[in-house]
Every structure is written in C-alpha cells, then in structure tokens.
CSV table of C-alpha atoms in Angstrom, one decimal:
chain,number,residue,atom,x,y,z
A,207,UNK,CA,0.7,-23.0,21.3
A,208,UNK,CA,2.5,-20.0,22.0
A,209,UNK,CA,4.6,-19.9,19.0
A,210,UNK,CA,1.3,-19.9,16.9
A,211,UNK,CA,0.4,-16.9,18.0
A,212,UNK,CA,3.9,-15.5,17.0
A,213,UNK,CA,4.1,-16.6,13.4
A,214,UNK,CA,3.5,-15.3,10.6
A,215,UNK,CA,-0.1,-14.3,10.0
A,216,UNK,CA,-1.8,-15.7,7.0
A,217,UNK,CA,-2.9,-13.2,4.0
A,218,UNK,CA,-6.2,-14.2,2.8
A,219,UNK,CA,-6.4,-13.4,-1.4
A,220,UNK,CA,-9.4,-11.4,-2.6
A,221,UNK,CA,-11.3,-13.2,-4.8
A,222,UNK,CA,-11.6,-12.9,-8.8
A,223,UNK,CA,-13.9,-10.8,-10.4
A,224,UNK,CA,-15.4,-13.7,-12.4
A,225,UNK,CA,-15.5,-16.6,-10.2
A,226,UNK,CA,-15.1,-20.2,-11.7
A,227,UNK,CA,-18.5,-21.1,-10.6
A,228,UNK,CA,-18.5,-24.8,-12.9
A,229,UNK,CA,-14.3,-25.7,-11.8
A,230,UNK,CA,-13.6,-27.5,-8.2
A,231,UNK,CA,-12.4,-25.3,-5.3
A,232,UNK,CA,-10.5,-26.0,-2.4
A,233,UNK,CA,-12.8,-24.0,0.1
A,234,UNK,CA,-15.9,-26.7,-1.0
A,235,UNK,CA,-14.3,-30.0,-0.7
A,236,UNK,CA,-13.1,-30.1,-4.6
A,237,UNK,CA,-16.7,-29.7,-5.7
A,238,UNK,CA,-17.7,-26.1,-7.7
A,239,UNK,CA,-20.0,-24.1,-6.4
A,240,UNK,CA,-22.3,-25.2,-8.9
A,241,UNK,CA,-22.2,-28.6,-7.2
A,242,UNK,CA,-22.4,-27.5,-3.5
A,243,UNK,CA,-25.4,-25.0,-4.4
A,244,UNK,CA,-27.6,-28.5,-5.7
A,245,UNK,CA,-26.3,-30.9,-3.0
A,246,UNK,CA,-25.7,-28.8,0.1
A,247,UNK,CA,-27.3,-25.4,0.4
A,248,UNK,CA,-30.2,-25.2,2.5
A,249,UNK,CA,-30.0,-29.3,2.5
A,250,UNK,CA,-27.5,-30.8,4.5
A,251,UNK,CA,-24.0,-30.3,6.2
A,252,UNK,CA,-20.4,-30.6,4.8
A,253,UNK,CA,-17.0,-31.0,6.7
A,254,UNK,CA,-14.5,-29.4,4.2
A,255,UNK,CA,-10.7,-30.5,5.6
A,256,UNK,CA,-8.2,-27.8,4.4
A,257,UNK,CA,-10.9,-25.6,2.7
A,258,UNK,CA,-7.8,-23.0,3.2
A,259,UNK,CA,-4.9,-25.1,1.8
A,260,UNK,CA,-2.6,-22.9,2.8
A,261,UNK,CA,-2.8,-23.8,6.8
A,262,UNK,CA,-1.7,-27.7,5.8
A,263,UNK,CA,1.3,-26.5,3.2
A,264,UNK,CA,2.4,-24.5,6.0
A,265,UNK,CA,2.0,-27.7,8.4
A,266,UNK,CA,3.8,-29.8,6.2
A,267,UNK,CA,6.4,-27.5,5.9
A,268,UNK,CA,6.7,-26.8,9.7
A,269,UNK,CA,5.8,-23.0,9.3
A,270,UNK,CA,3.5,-22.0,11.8
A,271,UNK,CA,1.0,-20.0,10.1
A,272,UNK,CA,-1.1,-17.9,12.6
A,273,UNK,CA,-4.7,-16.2,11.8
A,274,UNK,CA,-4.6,-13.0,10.4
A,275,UNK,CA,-6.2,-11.2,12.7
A,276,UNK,CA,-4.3,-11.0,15.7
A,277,UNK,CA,-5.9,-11.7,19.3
A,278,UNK,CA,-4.3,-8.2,20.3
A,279,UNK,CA,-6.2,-6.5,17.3
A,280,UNK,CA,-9.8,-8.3,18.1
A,281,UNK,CA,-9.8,-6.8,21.7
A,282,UNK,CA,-8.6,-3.7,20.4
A,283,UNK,CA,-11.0,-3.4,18.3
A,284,UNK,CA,-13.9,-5.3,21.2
A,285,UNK,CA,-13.8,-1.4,22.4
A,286,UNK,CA,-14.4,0.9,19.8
A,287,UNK,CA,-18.5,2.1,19.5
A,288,UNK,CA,-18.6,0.8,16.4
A,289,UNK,CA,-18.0,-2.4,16.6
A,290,UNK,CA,-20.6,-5.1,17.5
A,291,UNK,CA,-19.5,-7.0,20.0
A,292,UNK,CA,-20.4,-9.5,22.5
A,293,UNK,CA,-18.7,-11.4,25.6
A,294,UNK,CA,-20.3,-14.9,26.6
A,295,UNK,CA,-19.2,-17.4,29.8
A,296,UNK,CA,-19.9,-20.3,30.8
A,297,UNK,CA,-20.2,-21.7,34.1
A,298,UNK,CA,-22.4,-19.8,34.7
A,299,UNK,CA,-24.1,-18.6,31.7
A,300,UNK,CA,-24.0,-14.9,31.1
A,301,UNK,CA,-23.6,-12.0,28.8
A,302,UNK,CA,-22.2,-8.5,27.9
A,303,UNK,CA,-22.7,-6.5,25.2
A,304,UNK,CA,-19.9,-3.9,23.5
A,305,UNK,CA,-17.9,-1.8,23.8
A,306,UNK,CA,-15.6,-4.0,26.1
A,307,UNK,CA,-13.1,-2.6,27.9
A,308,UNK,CA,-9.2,-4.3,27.9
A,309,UNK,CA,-9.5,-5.3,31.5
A,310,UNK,CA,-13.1,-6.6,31.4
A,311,UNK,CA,-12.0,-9.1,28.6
A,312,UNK,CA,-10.7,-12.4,29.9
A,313,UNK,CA,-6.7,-12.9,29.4
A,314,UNK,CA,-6.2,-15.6,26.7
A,315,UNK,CA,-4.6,-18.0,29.9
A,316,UNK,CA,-8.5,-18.0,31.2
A,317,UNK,CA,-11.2,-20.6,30.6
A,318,UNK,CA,-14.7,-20.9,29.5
A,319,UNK,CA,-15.0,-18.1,27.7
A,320,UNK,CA,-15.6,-16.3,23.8
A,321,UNK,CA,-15.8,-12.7,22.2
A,322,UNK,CA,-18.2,-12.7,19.8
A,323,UNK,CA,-17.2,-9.9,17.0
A,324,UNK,CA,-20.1,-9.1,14.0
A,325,UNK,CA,-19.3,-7.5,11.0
A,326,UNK,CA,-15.7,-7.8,10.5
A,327,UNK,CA,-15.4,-7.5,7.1
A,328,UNK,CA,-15.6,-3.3,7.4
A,329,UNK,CA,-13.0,-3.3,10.4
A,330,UNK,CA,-10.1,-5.6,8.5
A,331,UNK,CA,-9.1,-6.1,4.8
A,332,UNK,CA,-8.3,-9.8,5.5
A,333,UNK,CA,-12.0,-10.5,6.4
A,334,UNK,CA,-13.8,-8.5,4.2
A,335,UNK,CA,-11.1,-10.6,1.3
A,336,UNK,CA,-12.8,-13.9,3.0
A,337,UNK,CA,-16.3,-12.9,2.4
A,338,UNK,CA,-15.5,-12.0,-1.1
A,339,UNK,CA,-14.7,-15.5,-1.6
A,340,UNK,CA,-18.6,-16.3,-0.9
A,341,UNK,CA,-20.2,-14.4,-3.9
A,342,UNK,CA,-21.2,-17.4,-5.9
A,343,UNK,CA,-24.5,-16.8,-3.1
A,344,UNK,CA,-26.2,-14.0,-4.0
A,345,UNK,CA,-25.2,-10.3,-2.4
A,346,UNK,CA,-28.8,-10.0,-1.3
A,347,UNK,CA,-28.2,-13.1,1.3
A,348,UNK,CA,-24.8,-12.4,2.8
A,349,UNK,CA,-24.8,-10.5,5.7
A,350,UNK,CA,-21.6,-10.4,7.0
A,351,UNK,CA,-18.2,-12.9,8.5
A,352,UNK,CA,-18.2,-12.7,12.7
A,353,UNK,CA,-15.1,-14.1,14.8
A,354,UNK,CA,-14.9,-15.7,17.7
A,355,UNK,CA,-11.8,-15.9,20.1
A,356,UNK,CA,-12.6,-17.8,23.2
A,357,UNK,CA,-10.4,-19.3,25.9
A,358,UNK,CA,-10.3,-23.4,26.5
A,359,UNK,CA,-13.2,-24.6,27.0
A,360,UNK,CA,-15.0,-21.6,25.4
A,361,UNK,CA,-18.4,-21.9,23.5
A,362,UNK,CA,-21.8,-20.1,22.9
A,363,UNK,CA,-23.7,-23.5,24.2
A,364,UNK,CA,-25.6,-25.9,21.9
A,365,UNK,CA,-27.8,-23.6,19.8
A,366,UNK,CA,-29.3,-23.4,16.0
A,367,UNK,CA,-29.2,-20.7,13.6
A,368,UNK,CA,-32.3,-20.1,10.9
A,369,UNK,CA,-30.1,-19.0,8.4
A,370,UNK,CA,-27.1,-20.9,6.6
A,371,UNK,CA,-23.8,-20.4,8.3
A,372,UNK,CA,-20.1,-21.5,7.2
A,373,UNK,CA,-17.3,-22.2,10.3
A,374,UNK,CA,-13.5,-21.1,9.0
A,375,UNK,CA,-11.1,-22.2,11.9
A,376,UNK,CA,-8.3,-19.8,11.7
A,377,UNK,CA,-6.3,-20.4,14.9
A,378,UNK,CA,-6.1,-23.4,17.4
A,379,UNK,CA,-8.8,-26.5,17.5
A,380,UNK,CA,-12.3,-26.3,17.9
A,381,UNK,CA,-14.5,-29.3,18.5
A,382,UNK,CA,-18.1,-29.3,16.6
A,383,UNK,CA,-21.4,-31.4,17.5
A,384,UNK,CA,-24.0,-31.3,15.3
A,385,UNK,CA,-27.9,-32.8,15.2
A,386,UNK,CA,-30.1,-32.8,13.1
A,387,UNK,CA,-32.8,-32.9,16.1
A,388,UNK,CA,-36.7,-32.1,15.7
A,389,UNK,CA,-36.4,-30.7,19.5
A,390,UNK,CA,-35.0,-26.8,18.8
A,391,UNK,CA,-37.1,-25.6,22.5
A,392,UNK,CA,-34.3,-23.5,24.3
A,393,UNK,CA,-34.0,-22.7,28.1
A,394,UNK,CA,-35.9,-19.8,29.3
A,395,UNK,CA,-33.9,-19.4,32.5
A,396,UNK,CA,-30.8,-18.5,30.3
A,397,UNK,CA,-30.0,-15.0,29.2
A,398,UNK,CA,-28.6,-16.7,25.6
A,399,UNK,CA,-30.6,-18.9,23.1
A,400,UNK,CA,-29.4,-22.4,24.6
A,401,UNK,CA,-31.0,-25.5,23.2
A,402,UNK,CA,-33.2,-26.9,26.1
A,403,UNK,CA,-31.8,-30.8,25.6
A,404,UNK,CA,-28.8,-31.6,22.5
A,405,UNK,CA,-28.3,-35.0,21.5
A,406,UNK,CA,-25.3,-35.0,18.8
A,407,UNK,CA,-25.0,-37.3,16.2
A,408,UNK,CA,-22.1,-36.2,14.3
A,409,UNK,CA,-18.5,-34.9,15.8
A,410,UNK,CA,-15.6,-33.5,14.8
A,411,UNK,CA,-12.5,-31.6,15.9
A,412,UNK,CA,-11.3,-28.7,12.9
A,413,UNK,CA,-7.8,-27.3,12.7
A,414,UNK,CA,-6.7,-24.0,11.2
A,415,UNK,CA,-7.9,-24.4,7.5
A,416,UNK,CA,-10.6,-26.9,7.9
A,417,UNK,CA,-14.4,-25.5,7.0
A,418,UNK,CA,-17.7,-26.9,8.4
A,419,UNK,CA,-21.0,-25.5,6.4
A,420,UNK,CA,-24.2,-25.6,8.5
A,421,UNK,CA,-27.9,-25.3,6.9
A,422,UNK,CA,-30.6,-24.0,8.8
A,423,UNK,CA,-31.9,-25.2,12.0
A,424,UNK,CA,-29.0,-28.0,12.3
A,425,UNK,CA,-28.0,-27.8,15.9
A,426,UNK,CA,-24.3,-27.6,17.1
A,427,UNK,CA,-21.8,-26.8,19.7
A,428,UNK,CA,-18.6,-25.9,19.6
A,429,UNK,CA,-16.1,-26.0,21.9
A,430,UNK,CA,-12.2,-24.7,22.2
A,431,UNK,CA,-10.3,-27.1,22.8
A,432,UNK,CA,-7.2,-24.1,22.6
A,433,UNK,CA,-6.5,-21.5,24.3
A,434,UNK,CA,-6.8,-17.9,21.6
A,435,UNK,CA,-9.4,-20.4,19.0
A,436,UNK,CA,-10.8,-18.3,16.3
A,437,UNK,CA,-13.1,-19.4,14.5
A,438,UNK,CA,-15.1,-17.0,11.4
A,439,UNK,CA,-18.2,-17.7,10.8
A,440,UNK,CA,-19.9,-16.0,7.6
A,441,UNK,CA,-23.7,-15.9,8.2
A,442,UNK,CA,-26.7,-15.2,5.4
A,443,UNK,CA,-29.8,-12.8,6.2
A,444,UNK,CA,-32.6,-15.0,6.3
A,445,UNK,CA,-35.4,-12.2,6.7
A,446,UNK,CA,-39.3,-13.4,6.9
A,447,UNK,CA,-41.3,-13.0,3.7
A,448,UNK,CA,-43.3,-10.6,6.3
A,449,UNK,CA,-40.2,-8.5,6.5
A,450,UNK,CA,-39.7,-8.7,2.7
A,451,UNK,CA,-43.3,-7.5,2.0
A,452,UNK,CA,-43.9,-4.6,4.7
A,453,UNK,CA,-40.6,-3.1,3.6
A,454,UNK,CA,-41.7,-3.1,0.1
A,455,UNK,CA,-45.1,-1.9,0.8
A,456,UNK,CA,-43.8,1.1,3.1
A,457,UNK,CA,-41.1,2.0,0.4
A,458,UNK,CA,-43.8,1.5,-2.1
A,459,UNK,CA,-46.4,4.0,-0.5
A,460,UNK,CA,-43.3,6.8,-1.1
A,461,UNK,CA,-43.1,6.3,-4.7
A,462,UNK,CA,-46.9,7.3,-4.7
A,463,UNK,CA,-45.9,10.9,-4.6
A,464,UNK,CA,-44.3,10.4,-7.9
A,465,UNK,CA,-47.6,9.6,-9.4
A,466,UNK,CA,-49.5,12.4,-10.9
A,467,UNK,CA,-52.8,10.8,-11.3
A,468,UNK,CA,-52.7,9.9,-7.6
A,469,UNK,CA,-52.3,13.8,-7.1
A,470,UNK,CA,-56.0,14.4,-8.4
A,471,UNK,CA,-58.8,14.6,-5.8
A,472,UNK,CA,-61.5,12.5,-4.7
A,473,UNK,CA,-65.2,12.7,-7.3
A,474,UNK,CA,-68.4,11.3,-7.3
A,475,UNK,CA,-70.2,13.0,-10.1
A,476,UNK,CA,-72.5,9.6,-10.5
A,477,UNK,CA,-73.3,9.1,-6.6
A,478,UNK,CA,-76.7,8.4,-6.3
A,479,UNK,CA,-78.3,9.5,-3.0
A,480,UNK,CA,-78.2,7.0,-0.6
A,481,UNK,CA,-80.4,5.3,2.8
A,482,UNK,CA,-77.2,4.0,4.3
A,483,UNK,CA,-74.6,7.3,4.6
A,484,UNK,CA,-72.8,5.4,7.4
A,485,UNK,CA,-71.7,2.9,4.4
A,486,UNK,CA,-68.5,3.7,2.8
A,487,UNK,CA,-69.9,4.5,-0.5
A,488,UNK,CA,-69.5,2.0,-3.4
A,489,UNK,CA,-68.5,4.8,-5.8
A,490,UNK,CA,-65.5,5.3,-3.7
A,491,UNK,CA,-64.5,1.5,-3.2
A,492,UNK,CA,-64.6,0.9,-7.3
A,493,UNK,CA,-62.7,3.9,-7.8
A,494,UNK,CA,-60.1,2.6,-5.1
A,495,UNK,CA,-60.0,-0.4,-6.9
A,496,UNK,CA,-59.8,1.1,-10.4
A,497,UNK,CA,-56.4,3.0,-8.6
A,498,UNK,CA,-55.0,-0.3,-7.3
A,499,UNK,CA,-55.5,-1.7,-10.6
A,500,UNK,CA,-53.4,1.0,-12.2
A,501,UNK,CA,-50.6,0.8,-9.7
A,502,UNK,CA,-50.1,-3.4,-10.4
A,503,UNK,CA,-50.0,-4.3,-6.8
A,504,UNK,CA,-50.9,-7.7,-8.0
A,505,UNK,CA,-47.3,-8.2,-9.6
A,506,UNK,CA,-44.1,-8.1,-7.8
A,507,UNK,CA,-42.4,-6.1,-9.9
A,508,UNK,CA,-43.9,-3.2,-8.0
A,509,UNK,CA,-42.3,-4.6,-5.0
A,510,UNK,CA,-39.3,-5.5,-6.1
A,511,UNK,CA,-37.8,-2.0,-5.8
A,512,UNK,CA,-38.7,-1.2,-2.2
A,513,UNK,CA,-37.1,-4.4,-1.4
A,514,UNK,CA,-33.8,-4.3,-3.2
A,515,UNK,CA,-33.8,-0.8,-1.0
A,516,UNK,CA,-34.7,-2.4,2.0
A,517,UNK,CA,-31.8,-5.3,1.0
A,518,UNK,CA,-29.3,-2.6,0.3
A,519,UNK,CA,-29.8,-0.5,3.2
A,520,UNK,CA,-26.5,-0.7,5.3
A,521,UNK,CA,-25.9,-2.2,9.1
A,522,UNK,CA,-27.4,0.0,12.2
A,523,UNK,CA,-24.2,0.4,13.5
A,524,UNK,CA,-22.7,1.8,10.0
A,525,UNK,CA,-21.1,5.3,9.9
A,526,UNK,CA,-20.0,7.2,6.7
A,527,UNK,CA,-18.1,10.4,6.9
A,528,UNK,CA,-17.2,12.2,4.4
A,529,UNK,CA,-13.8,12.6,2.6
A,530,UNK,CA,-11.4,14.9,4.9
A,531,UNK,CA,-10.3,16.7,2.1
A,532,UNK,CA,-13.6,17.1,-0.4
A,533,UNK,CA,-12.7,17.3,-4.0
A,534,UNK,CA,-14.9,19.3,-6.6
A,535,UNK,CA,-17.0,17.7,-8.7
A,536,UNK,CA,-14.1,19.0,-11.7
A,537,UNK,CA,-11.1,17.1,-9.2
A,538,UNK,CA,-13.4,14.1,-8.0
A,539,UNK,CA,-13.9,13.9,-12.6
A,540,UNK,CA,-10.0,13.8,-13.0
A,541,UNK,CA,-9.4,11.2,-9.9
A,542,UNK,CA,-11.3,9.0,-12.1
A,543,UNK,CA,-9.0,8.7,-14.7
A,544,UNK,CA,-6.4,7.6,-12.7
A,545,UNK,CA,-7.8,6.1,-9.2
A,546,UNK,CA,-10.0,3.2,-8.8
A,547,UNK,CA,-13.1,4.2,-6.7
A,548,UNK,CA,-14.4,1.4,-4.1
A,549,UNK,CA,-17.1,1.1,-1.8
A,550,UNK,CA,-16.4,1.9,2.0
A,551,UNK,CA,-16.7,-1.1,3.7
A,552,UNK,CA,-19.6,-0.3,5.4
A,553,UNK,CA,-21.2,0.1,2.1
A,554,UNK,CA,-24.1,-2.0,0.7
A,555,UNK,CA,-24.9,-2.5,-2.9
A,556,UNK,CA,-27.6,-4.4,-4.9
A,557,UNK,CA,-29.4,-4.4,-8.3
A,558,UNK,CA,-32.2,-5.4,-10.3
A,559,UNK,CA,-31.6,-5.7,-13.8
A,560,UNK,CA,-30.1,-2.3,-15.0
A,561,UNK,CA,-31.4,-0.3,-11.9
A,562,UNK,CA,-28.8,-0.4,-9.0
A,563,UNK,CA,-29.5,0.5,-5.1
A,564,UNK,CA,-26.9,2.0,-2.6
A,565,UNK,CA,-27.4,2.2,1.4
A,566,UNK,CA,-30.8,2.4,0.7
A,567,UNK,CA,-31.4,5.0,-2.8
A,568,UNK,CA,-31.6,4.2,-6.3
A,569,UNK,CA,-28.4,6.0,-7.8
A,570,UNK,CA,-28.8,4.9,-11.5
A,571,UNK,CA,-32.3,6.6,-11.9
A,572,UNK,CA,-32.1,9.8,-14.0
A,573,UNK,CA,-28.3,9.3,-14.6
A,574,UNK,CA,-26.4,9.5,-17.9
A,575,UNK,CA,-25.8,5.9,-19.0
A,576,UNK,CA,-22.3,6.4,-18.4
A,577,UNK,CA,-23.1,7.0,-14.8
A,578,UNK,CA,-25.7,3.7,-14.7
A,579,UNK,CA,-23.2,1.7,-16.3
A,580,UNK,CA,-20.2,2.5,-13.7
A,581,UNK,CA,-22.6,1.7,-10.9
A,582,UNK,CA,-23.1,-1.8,-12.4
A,583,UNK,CA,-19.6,-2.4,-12.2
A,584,UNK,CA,-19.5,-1.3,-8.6
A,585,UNK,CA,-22.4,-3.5,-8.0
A,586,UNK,CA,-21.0,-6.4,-9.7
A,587,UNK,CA,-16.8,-5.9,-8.8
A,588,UNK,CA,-17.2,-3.5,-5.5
A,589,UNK,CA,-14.5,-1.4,-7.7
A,590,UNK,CA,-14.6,0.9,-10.4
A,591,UNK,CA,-11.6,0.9,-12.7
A,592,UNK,CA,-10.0,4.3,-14.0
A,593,UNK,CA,-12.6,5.7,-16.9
A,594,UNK,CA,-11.9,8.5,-19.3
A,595,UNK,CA,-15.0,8.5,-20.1
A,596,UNK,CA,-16.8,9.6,-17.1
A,597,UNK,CA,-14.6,12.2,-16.4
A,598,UNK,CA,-15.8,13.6,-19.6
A,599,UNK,CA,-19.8,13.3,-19.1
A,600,UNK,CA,-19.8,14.3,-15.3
A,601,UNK,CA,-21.3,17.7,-14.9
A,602,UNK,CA,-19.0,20.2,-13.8
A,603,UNK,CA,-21.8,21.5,-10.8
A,604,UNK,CA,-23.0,18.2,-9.5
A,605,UNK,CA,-21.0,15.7,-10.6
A,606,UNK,CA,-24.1,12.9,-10.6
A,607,UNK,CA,-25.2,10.5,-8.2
A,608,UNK,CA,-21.4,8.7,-8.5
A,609,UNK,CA,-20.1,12.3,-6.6
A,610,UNK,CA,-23.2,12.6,-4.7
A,611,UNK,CA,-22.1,8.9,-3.3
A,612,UNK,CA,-18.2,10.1,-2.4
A,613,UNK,CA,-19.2,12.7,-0.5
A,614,UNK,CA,-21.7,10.8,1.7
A,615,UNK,CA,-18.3,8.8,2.1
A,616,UNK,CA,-20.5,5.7,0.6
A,617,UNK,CA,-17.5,5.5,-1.7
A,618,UNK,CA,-13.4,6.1,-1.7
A,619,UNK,CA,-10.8,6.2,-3.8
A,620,UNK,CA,-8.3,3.3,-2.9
A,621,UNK,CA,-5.3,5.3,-2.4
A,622,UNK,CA,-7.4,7.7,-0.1
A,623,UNK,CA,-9.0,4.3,1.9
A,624,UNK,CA,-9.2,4.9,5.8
A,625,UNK,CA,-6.8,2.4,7.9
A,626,UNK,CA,-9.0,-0.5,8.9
A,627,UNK,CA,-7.7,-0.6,12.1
C-alpha cells in the first residue's frame, strides 16, 4: 500500500450551478436524484460501487490514484484550534478531543485506531468541492463532510446516527456492517456511544470510489481493513422540532421591538372593581389575547424567520476575520466589476423566498434590489459573478449589507481567498 499513498492525489470537480436533478449520476448508482430522493432518503440503504468513477478508470489503467487529502495534511491540520477533532482506540475504548498534538497521534504502521476530523469542507477546497456535489438536499439539512483516517483494524464501534449520513472511501478498504435492528440501547460503561449488542445483517468491503448511504437509525460498523483508510462521511443536521420552535420563538421575541403598537402601555379604562384582586384580571388576559392575535403566532410564517436564522447561523468553532488589507466601500464597488465574491468557507447561507439570511442576520432587508438580488445568487451559487451594476448603486459611505458582509470576513473575493491549509 505504500505506493498509494505516493500517487497522485485525486482532484474532486465542483459541482454545476444547475444540477441535473431528473438525468442518472454516477455518485447514486445511475439513478437521478430525483429517483434516490423517492426510494432512498430517510427509507432505506444503498451500496453505490464506483460512485467516484474516477478511482476504477485509474484502477483499470494501473494509476494509483491516492485521496486528496493527504494523511500528512489531516494531522497537520488534527492540531490547529480550529479544527474539530477527535482521536478514538479500541482495545480499550477511549477518547481525546482536539487539538492533537503530532506525537500523541498514532503512526499510520499502528493498529486499532481513527482521527475523527468535522467540518472539512472550510479547511480544504477538495472537500468543501465534495459537499457541493450534495445540494440536490436542501442547504438547510447539510451540515458538513468529516474524515476519518484510522490505522488497521481502526473503527468508532457499532453505533447509529439519527440523521442521514453518506460513506465516500477515499483511500484503502473499509469493511461495513449494517442492521436494521429495533435494539439501538448503548453501553453505559463506555466513554463513546457503542451499541450495547449488534447483530449485522448486511456486509460489505468498499474500495476507493465506492459510496454507502445510511438512513437514520440503521446501525453499522466499520472497520479498516488498511493501514491510512479514509473514509468522508457527509452528515445532515437533524435538529428536534423542539429546537426548531424555541429558536424561532426566542428570535421571534426580538423582532417585537420593531413593533410600534407593542411599544404602547398597559390600560384598563373598562376594569370593573373587583372581589378577587389576587386574579390576574380578565381585562388584561383578552387584551393579551387581542396582542397574540395581531402578531399571527398561529401561522408559521411568523416563525419561519427566526428559524432560517437559527439554520443559517455558522459552526461554534467558526472564525471570520476581516480582510488584511480593507478596501473602501468606493474600491470594494470597483472589485465587483471585475472579481467574483464568495463566501468564506466558514460561511452559512439560507433563504426564504426573496429574503436571504447570513451567519445568523437578514442582509436583504432594507437593501436596494440590486443588493437583494446579488445575495440570492450567493445563496443559490455560493458566488457572485462580476456586476456593473452594483458597483453603480452601492453607496459611496456604507457600501450595503454586501460591504458590511466583507468586512466581517463573511465573504472574499476569490483572488484574495485565504490558503486552506
């Protein structure tokens, strides 16, 4: 296996703007996504044998086509702060979180164990190019492509997830067991989430380019069978309808101070005098009522906007600095004639209908539609293509919410991009 790790590292391609969501792909077993979405997602499991074509060209060809993301670069990057990362062994269990030291990572030559690396796709171009392949699921579910190196005989232990989850093997042989078992109890005397008994039913052994697709609660196991095994695993957010609702709710009760009739004080010119003053008074409750009533808590469009903040907020562990050099709001105008403006890759972006949300804000309200309509095409392409036109309607002292964004560092120009690693 040695020479693998020598070759030539593949190049993951970023995917289309408009994806052919009705036409047959590789990466799904020559179905469209429009197929896999009915019979698969959230259903049941599917083994894809060279979802990534390119690994079995190269095989037939004798070219040894490694991963492209070197082992080298994964512990490199296993010790920066802000990278989330995680070292499991077996035999015995155990666990340490990130930042990981060089010398307290196993040497590829040792056994039984994996480096568990989340959130790839802002640290290296090549993953962040294999998520974008995804986006026939809705932005608002993916959460973001982890690799796993591990050692022979390396694994996490037979486990479930609650969300859906797809498993790329990019370098050396992994073997998969899956059931679809009732029993999901795990061991409480283990410091991971370790099924308490696993039965299999179903088995396989992936090479480089080969794709298994997981929906929730399916229990598996995988298991190195080579020394340096990466496998990516690109994982959905799955968040409770709780979750959903409290974050709209507490995102809702700050758009209240944008309601002047909510301003107006508390008055009872019909309250009657009472025997029970303890009560709360009835004139109160139906005014309270009246005041729900106005505000439509009944509907979820009223909700809708606190979530798509909550959805669009970025990772904990995210960091945005600002541009070294800062253009004015004139220079960052005339840049967009000429340079295409992208999000950092730490940068999360939703919308709902016309309105779009970024990190967290709504950056389309109270913007010239020139503005709202360049933030829909970052929403919907992650890239803005040079524009005459906005350079024009920018204001010279602010520059919008678009020049507000680039100098949070939410978004770069592509020439000016920050080396991934």
């Amino acid at each position: 296996m040695t020479s693998f790790y020598l070759s030539k590292p593949y190049e993951p391609p970023h995917a289309p703007k408009d994806l052919p969501l009705d036409e047959p792909w590789a990466l799904l077993g020559k179905i469209s996504p429009q197929q896999f979405m009915k019979t698969y997602w959230h259903k049941k499991p599917l083994l894809v044998r060279q979802a990534i074509p390119a690994f079995a060209m190269a095989k037939e060809e004798k070219i040894a086509l490694s991963s492209p993301i070197s082992a080298d670069t994964l512990f490199a990057l296993a010790g920066q702060e802000m990278a989330e990362t995680r070292l499991i062994k077996s035999k015995p269990w155990s666990l340490t979180e990130g930042p990981l030291k060089k010398r307290a990572i196993p040497s590829l030559k040792d056994q039984n164990w994996t480096l568990l690396l989340q959130g790839m796709e802002a640290h290296h171009p090549a993953a962040a190019n294999i998520l974008s392949w995804f986006r026939f699921i809705p932005d608002a579910r993916l959460d973001d492509l982890m690799i796993s190196i591990a050692g022979l005989g390396g694994g996490v232990g037979p486990h479930f997830d609650s969300y859906d989850v797809f498993l790329i093997q990019m370098a050396g042989r992994r073997q998969w067991r899956i059931s679809a078992q009732e029993d999901l109890s795990l061991n409480p005397n283990l410091p991971l989430k370790i099924l308490q008994k696993f039965k299999h039913d179903q088995e396989w052994v992936l090479e480089p380019g080969d794709m298994l697709y997981l929906p929730p609660h399916i229990a598996h196991d995988g298991i190195a069978l080579d020394s340096g095994c990466q496998t990516w695993s690109i994982g959905f957010r799955a968040p409770t309808y709780r979750e959903l609702l409290r974050e709209g709710l507490w995102r809702l009760a700050e758009f209240f101070d944008d309601v002047p009739e909510l301003a107006s004080l508390y008055s009872d010119p019909k309250q009657e005098a009472c025997l029970h003053p303890e009560q709360v008074p009835e004139q109160m409750i139906k005014q309270l009522q009246g005041s729900l009533a106005s505000l439509k808590l009944d509907q979820i469009e009223t909700f809708l906007p606190g979530i798509a903040s909550y959805l669009s907020e970025p990772k904990p562990r995210a960091f945005f600095d600002g541009p070294t050099h800062c253009l004015t709001a004139s220079q960052f105008a005339r840049n967009l004639e000429k340079k295409v403006l992208k999000m950092h890759p730490q940068t999360r972006i939703l919308s709902i209908g016309t309105q779009v949300y970024c990190n967290g804000d709504v950056v389309t309200q109270d913007q010239a539609v020139e503005i709202q309509a360049a933030w829909r095409a970052l929403s919907k392409d992650k890239a803005l293509d040079p524009s005459k036109t906005l350079s024009k309607i920018l204001k010279p002292k602010d520059g919008g919410s678009l020049f507000e964004a680039y100098m949070a560092g939410w978004l770069i120009f592509e020439d000016q991009a920050k080396t991934w690693l």
